[in-house]
Coordinates of C-alpha atoms and ligand atoms in Angstrom, one line a residue:
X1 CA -87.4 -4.2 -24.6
X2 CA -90.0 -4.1 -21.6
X3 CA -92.9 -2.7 -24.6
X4 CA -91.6 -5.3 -27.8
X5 CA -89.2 -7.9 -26.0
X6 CA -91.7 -11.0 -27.2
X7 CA -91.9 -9.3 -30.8
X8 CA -91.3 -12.2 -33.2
X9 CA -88.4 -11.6 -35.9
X10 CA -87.4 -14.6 -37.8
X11 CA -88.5 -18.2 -37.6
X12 CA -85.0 -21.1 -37.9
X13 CA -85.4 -24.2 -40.0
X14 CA -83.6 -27.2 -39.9
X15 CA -81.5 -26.3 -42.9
X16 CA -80.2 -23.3 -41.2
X17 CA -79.1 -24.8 -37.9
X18 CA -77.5 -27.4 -39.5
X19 CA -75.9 -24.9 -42.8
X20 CA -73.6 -22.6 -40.8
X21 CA -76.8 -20.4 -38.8
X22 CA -77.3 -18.4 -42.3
X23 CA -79.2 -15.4 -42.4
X24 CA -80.7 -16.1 -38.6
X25 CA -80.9 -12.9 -36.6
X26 CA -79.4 -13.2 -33.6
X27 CA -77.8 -10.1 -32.6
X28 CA -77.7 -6.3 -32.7
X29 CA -74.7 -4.2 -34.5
X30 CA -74.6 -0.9 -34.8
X31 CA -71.8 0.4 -37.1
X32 CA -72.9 -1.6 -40.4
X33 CA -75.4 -3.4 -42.0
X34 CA -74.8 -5.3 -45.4
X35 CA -77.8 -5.8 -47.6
X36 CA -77.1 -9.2 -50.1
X37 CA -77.7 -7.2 -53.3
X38 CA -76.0 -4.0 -52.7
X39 CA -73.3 -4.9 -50.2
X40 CA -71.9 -3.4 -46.9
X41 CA -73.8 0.4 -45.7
X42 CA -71.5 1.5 -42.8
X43 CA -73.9 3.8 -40.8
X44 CA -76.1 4.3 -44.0
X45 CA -73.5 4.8 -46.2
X46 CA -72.5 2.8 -49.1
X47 CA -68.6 2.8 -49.9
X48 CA -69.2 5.0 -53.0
X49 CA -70.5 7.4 -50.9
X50 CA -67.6 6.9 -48.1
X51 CA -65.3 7.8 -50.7
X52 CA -66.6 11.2 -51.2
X53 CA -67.8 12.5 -47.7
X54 CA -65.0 11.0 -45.4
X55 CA -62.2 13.5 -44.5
X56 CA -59.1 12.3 -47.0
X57 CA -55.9 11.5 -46.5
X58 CA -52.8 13.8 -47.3
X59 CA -52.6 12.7 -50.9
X60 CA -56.5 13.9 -51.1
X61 CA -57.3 10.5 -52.9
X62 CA -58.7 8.0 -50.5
X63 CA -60.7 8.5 -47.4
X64 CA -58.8 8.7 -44.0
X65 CA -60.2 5.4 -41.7
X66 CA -59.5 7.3 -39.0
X67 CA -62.9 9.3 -40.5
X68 CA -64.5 6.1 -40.7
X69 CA -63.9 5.2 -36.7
X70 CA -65.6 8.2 -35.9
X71 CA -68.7 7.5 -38.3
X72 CA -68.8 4.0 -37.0
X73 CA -68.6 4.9 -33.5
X74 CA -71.3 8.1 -33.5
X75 CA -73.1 7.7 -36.6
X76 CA -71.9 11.1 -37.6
X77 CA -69.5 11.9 -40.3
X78 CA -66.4 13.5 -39.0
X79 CA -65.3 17.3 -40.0
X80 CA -61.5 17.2 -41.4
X81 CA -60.7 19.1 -38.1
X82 CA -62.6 15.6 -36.0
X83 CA -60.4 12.6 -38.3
X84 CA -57.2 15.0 -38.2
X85 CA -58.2 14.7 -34.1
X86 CA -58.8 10.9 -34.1
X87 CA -55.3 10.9 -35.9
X88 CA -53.7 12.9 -33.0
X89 CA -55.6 10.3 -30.2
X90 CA -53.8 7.5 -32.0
X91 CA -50.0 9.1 -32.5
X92 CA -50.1 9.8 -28.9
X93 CA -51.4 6.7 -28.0
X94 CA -49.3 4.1 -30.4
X95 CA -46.4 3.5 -28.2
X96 CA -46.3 -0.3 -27.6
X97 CA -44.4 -2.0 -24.7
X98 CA -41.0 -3.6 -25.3
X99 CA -42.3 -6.6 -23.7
X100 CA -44.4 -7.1 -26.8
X101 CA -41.4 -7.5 -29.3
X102 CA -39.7 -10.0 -26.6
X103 CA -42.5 -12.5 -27.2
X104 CA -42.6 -12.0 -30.2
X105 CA -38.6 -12.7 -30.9
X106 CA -39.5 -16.0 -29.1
X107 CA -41.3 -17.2 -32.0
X108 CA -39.5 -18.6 -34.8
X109 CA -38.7 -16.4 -38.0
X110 CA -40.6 -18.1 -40.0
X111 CA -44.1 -18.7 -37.5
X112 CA -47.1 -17.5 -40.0
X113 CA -47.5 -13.2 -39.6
X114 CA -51.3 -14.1 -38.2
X115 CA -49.9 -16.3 -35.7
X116 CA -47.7 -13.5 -34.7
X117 CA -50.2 -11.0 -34.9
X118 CA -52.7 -12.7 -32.7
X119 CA -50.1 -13.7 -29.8
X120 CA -48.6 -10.1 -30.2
X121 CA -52.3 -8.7 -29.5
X122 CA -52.4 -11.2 -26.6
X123 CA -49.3 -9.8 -25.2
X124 CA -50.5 -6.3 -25.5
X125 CA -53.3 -7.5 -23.2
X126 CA -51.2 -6.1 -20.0
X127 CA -52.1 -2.1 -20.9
X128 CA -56.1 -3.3 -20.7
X129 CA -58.0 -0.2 -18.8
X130 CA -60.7 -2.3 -18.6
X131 CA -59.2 -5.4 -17.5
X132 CA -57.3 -3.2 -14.5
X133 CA -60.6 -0.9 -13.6
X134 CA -62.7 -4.2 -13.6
X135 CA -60.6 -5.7 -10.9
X136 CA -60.3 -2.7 -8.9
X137 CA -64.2 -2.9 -9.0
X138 CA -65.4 -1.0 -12.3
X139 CA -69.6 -0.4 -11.9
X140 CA -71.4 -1.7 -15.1
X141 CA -72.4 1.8 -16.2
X142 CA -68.6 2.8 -16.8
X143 CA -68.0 -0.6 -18.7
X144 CA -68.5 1.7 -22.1
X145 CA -65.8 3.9 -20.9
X146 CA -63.2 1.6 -20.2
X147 CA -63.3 -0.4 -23.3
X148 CA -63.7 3.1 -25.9
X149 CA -60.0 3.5 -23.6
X150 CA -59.1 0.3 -24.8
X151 CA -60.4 0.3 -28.5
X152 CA -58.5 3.8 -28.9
X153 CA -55.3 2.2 -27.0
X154 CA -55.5 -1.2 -29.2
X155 CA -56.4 0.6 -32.7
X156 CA -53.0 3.3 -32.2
X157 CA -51.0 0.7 -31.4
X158 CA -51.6 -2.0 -34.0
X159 CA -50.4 -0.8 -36.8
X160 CA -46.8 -0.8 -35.2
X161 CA -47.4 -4.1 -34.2
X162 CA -48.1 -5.4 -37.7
X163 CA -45.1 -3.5 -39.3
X164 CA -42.7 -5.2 -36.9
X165 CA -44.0 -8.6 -37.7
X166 CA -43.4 -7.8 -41.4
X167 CA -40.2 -6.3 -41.0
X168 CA -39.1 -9.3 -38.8
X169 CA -40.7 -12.0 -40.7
X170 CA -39.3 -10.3 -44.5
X171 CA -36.8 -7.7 -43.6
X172 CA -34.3 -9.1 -41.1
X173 CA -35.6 -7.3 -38.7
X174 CA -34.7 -4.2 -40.1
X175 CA -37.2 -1.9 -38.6
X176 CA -38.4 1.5 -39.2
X177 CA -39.2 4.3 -36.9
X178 CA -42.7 5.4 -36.9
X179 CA -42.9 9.3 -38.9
X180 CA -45.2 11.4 -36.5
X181 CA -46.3 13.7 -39.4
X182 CA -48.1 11.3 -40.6
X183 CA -51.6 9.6 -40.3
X184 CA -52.6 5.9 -38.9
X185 CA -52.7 4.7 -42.6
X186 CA -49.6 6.5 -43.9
X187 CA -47.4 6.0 -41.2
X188 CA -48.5 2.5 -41.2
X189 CA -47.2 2.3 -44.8
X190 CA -44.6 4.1 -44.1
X191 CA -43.0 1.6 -41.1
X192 CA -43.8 -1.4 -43.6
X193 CA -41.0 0.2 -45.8
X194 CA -43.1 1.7 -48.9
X195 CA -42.5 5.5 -49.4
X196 CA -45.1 5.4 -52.7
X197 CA -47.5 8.1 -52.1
X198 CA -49.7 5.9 -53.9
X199 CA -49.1 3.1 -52.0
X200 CA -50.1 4.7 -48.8
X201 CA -53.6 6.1 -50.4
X202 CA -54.0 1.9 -51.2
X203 CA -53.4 1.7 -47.7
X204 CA -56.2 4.2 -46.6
X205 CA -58.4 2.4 -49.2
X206 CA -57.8 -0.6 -47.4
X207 CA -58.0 -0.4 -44.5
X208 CA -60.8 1.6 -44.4
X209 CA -63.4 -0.9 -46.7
X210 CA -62.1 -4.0 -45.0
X211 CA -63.5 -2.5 -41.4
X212 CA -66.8 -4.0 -40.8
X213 CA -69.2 -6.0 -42.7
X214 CA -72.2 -6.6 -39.7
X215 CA -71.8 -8.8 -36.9
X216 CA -72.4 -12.4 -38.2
X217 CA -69.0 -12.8 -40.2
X218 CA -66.5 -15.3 -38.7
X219 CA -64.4 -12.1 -37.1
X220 CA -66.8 -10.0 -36.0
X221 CA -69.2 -12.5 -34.5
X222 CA -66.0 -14.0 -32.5
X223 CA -65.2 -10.5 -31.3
X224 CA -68.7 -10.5 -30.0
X225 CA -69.1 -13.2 -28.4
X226 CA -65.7 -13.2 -26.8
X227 CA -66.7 -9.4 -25.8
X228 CA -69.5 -10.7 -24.1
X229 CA -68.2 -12.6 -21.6
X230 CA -66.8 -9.1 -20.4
X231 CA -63.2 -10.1 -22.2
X232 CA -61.6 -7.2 -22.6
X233 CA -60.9 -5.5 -25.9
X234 CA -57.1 -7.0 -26.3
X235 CA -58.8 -10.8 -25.8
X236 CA -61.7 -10.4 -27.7
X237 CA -60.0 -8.6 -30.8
X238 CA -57.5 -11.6 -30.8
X239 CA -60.1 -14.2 -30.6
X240 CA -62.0 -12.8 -33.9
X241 CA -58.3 -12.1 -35.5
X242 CA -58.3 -16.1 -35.5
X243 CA -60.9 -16.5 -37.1
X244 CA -60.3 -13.7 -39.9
X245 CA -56.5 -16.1 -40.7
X246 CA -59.0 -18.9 -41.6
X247 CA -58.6 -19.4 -45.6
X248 CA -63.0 -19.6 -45.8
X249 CA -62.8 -16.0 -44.6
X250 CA -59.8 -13.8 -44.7
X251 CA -56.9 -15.9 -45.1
X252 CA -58.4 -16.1 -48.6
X253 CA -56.7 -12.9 -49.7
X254 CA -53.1 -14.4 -49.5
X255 CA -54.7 -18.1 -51.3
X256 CA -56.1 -15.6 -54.0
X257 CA -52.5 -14.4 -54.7
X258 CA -50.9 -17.8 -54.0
X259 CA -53.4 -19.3 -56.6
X260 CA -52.9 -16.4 -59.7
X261 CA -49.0 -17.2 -58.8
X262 CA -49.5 -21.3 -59.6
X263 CA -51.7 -20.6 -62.9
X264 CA -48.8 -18.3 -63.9
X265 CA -45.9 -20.5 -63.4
X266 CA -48.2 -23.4 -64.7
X267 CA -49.3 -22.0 -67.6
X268 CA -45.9 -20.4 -68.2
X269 CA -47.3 -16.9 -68.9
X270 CA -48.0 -13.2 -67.2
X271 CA -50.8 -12.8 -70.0
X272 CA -52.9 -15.5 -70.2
X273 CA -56.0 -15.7 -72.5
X274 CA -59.7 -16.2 -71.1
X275 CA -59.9 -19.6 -72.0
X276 CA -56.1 -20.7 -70.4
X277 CA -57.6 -19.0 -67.4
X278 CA -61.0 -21.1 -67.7
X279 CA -59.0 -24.0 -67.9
X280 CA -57.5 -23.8 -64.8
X281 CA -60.2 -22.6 -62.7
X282 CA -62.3 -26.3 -63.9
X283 CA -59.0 -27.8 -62.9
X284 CA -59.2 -26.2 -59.2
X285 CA -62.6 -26.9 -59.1
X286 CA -61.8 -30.8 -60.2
X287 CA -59.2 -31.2 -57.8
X288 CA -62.1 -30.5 -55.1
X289 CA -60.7 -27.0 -54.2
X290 CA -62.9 -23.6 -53.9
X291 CA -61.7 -21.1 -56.1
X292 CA -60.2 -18.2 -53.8
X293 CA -62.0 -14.8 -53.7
X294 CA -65.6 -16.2 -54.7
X295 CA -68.6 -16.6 -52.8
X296 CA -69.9 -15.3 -50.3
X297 CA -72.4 -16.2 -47.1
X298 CA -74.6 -13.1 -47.7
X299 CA -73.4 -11.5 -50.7
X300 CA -75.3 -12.0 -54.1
X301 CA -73.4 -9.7 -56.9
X302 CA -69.7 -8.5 -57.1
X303 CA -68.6 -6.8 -53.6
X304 CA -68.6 -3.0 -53.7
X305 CA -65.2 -3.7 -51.6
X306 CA -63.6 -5.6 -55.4
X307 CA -65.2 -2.3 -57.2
X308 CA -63.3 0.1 -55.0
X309 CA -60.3 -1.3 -55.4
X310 CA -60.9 -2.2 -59.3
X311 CA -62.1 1.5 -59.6
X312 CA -58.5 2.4 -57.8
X313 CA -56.5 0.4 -59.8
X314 CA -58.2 2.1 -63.4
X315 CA -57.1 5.4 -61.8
X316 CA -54.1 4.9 -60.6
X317 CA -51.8 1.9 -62.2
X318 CA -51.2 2.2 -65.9
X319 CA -51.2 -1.6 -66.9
X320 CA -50.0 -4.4 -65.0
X321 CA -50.0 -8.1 -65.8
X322 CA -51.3 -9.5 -62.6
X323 CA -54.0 -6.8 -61.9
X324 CA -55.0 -7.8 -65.4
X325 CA -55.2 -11.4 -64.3
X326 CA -57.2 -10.8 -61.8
X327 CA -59.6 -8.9 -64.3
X328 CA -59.7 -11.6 -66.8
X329 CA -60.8 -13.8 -63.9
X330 CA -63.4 -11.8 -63.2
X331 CA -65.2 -12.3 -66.5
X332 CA -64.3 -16.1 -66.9
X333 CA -65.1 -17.4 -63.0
X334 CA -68.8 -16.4 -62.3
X335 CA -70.2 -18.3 -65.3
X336 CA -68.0 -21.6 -64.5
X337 CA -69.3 -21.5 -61.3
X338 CA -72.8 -20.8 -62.1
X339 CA -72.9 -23.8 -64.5
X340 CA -71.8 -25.7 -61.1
X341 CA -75.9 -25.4 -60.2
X342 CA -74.7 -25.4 -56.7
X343 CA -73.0 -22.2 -55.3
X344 CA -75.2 -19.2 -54.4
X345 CA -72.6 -16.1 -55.1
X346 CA -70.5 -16.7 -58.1
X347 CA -69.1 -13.1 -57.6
X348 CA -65.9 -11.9 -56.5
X349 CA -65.3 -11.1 -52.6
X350 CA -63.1 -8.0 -51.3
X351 CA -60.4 -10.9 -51.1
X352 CA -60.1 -11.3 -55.2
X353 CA -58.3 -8.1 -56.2
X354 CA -56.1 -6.9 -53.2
X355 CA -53.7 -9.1 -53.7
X356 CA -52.7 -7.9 -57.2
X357 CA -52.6 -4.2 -55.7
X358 CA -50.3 -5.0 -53.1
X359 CA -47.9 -7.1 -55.4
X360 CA -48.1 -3.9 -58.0
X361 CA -46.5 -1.6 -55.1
X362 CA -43.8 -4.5 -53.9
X363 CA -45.8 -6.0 -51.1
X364 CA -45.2 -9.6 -52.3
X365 CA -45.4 -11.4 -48.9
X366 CA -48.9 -12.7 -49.5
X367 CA -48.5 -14.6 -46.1
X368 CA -48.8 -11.2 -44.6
X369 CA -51.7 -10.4 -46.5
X370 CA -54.5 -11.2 -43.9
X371 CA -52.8 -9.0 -41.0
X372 CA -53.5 -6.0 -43.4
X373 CA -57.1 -7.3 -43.2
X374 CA -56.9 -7.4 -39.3
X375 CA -55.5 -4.1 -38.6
X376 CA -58.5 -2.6 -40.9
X377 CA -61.1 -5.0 -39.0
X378 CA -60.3 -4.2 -35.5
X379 CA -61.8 -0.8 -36.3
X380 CA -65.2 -1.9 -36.9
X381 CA -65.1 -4.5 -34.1
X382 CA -63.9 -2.2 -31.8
X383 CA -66.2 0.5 -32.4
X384 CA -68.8 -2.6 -32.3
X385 CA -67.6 -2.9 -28.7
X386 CA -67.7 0.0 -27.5
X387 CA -71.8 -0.3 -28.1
X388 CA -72.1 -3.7 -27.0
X389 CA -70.8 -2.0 -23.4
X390 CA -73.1 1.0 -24.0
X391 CA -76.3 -0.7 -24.4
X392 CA -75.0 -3.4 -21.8
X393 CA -75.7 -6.5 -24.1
X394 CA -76.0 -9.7 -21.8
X395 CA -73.5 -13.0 -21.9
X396 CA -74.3 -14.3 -25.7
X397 CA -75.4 -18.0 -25.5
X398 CA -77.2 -19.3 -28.0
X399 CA -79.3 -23.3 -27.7
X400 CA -77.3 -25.9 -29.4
X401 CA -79.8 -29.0 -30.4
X402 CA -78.3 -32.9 -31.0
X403 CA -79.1 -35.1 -33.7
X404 CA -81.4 -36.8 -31.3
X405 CA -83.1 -34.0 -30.1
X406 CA -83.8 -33.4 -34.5
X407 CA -85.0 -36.8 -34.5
X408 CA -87.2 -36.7 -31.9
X409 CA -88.5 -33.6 -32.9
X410 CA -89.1 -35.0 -37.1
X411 CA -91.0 -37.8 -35.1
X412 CA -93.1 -35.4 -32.5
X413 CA -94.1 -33.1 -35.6
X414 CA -94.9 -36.0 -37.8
X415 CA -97.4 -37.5 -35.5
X416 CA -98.9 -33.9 -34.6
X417 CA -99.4 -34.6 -38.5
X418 CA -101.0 -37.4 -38.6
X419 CA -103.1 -36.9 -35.9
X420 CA -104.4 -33.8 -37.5
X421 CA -104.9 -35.6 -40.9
X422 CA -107.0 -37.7 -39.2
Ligands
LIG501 N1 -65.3 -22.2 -55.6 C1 -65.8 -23.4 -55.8 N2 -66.9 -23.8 -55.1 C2 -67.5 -23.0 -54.3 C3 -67.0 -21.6 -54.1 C4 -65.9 -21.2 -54.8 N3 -65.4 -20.0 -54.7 N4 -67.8 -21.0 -53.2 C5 -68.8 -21.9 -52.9 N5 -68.6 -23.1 -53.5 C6 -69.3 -24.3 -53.3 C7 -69.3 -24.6 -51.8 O1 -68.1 -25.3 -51.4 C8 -70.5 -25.5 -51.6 O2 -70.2 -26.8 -52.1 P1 -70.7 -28.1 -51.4 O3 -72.2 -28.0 -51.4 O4 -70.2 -29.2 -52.3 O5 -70.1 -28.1 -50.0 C9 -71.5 -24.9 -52.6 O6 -70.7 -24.1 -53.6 C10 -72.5 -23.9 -52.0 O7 -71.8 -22.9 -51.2 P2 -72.5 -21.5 -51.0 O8 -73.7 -21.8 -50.2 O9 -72.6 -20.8 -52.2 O10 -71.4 -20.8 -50.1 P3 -71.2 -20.8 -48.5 O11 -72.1 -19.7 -47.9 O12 -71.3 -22.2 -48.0 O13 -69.7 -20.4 -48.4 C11 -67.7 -19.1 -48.8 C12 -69.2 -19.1 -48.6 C13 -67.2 -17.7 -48.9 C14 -67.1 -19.9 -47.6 C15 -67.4 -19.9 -50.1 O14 -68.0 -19.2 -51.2 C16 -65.9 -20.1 -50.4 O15 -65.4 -21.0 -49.9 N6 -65.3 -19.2 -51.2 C17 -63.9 -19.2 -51.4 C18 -63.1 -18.7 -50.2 C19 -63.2 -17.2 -50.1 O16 -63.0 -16.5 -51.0 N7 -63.5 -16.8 -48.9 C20 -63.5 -15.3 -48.5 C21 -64.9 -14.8 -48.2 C22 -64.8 -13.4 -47.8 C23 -64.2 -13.1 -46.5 O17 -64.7 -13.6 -45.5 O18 -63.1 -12.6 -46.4

């Protein structure tokens, strides 16, 4: 910084200040990078890649994420021997406090699962290392510490978190006893209630591609800047999980669902033809609504993360209707919405097709949907954390600019114009 502080990366326009901050780079994150053409690299490493060099799971089909918190975090990928050890860390550590399932009784039955999740993640905020050491008078060189005790902590413990929600919001509160023989992902499908072998590979899948995809998305960016106020881990993780339930980012997994279930019932069939589905997309589109699961902010072509889990469903589900569906979709959508002449991505997001491999295994709750998504995304923020703290990045505060300040600055440049015309 002292050598190439002033070096000059990127120049803002008006356009980008006002359209959402697009492409501006404004910050540093280390655990993954995504490149508009070929989608997310975690560490280097494209998910095709992931899929054959990450430690797998007990099935041997999908990679373990507990691999892919130890790429994220060192750079390094994990030995079986180092994931099997990151699954130990979070057994030991997964024990959350009864006071947690109080608050969350207090909530009515039927209060959304991401509402739950975020206030339960709030609630877990009492076990905070860091938030304890920093009062007893933690030095800034030990922040790093303290929160990788945190992100370990938080990470082990979610997954019970998110089963009792389910349970509670779908089950009648029927819970089910975490199986210590098992891994994060597995035992996680495991307290949800699905014994499918399968199933719990789809989990590993999961919740290892929806981790991270760099630091500008809605989640991760919140995390961030929440994080940098020195929030602990607990605060910032909830502040980015409320932005993930937003439908424009990952609430749109459960509208994805919601939406193949209202073309169904509308058009009266499981097996629709091309043009029934083309039909109903313009009518979505007519009625002023986005079609769920495409776009994308950054992405240009179909999202390695709909691949993987199109590639998973080839292997591993014979047919289904609504997996078909959401294939048929995929040819029909992109060209509808390229003929809008308006929208830059017409491709599907990892949001189009995880729906309709959850509903194949019995997960039909799509209201739950996005808590799935959180569990897999605190890894990535987390581990995003935990080198925030290292590399002791400052408070975040960007300039904001009014209307008036554009104005006067149209006005300045156009005399400076002017002035050099003449
Ligand atoms: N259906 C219909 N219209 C769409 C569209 C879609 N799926 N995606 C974009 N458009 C429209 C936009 O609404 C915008 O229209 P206006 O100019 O009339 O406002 C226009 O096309 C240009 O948008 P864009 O620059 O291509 O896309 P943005 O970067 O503004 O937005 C995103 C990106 C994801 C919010 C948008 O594509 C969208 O709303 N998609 C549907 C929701 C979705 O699947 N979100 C999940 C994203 C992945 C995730 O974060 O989990």
């Amino acid at each position: 910084m002292k050598e190439h502080g002033n070096a000059k990366v990127d120049d803002v326009t008006l356009g980008q200040i006002y359209g959402g901050a697009r492409d501006i780079k404004m910050m540093v994150w280390e655990p993954s990078e995504l490149d508009s053409m070929e989608g997310i690299r975690f560490r280097g490493y494209s998910i095709t890649e992931l899929k054959e060099l990450l430690p797998k799971g007990a099935e041997n089909r999908e990679p373990k994420p507990e691999g892919l918190f130890w790429l994220l975090l060192t750079g390094d990928i994990p030995t079986a021997e180092e994931a099997e050890w990151v699954s130990e860390q979070w057994r030991q550590r997964s024990e959350v406090p009864a006071h947690v399932f109080r608050v969350l009784e207090a909530l009515p039955e039927e209060t959304h699962p991401m509402t739950q999740f975020t206030i339960g993640i709030n609630a877990l905020q009492s076990e905070s290392v860091f938030a304890r050491r920093y009062e007893e008078g933690l030095g800034k060189k030990d922040y790093w510490d303290a929160t990788y005790e945190d992100a370990m902590n938080l990470i082990a413990m979610l997954p019970r978190l998110a089963a009792y929600i389910y349970r509670r919001s779908f089950h009648q509160g029927n819970h089910i006893a975490p199986d210590p023989s098992l891994d994060w992902g597995g035992n996680y499908a495991h307290m949800l209630g699905f014994e499918d072998p399968y199933f719990r590979s789809l989990m590993r899948l999961y919740l290892t591609i929806h981790a991270d995809h760099e630091g500008g998305n809605a989640s991760a960016h919140t995390t961030h800047l929440v994080g940098s106020t020195l929030s602990d881990a607990y605060l910032s993780l909830a502040a980015g999980i409320n932005a993930l339930a937003g439908p424009l980012h990952g609430l749109a997994n459960q509208e994805v669902i919601k939406w193949i279930f209202e073309m169904v019932d509308d058009l009266g069939t499981t097996k629709p033809t091309g043009e029934d589905i083309a039909n109903y997309v313009r009518k979505t589109i007519s009625e002023g609504k986005v079609v769920p699961g495409y776009g994308h902010a950054v992405l240009r072509r179909p999202d390695p993360r709909f691949t993987a889990q199109m590639d998973f469903a080839k292997k591993y589900i014979a047919s289904d209707d609504i997996v078909e569906i959401v294939w048929k979709i995929f040819e029909v959508v992109p060209p509808i919405l390229q003929s809008l002449g308006k929208i830059k991505n017409p491709w599907p997001n990892v949001d189009a097709h995880s729906g309709a491999l959850l509903v194949h295994y019995g997960l039909k709750e799509y209201s739950y949907y996005t808590v799935l998504f959180g569990v897999s995304r605190a890894i990535g923020v987390l581990s995003a954390l935990c080198w925030s703290r290292v590399l002791g990045f400052p408070l975040e505060r960007p300039k904001s600019v009014t209307t008036e300040w554009v104005k006067n600055f149209l006005a300045e440049a156009a005399v400076k114009e002017e002035a050099n015309h003449n």
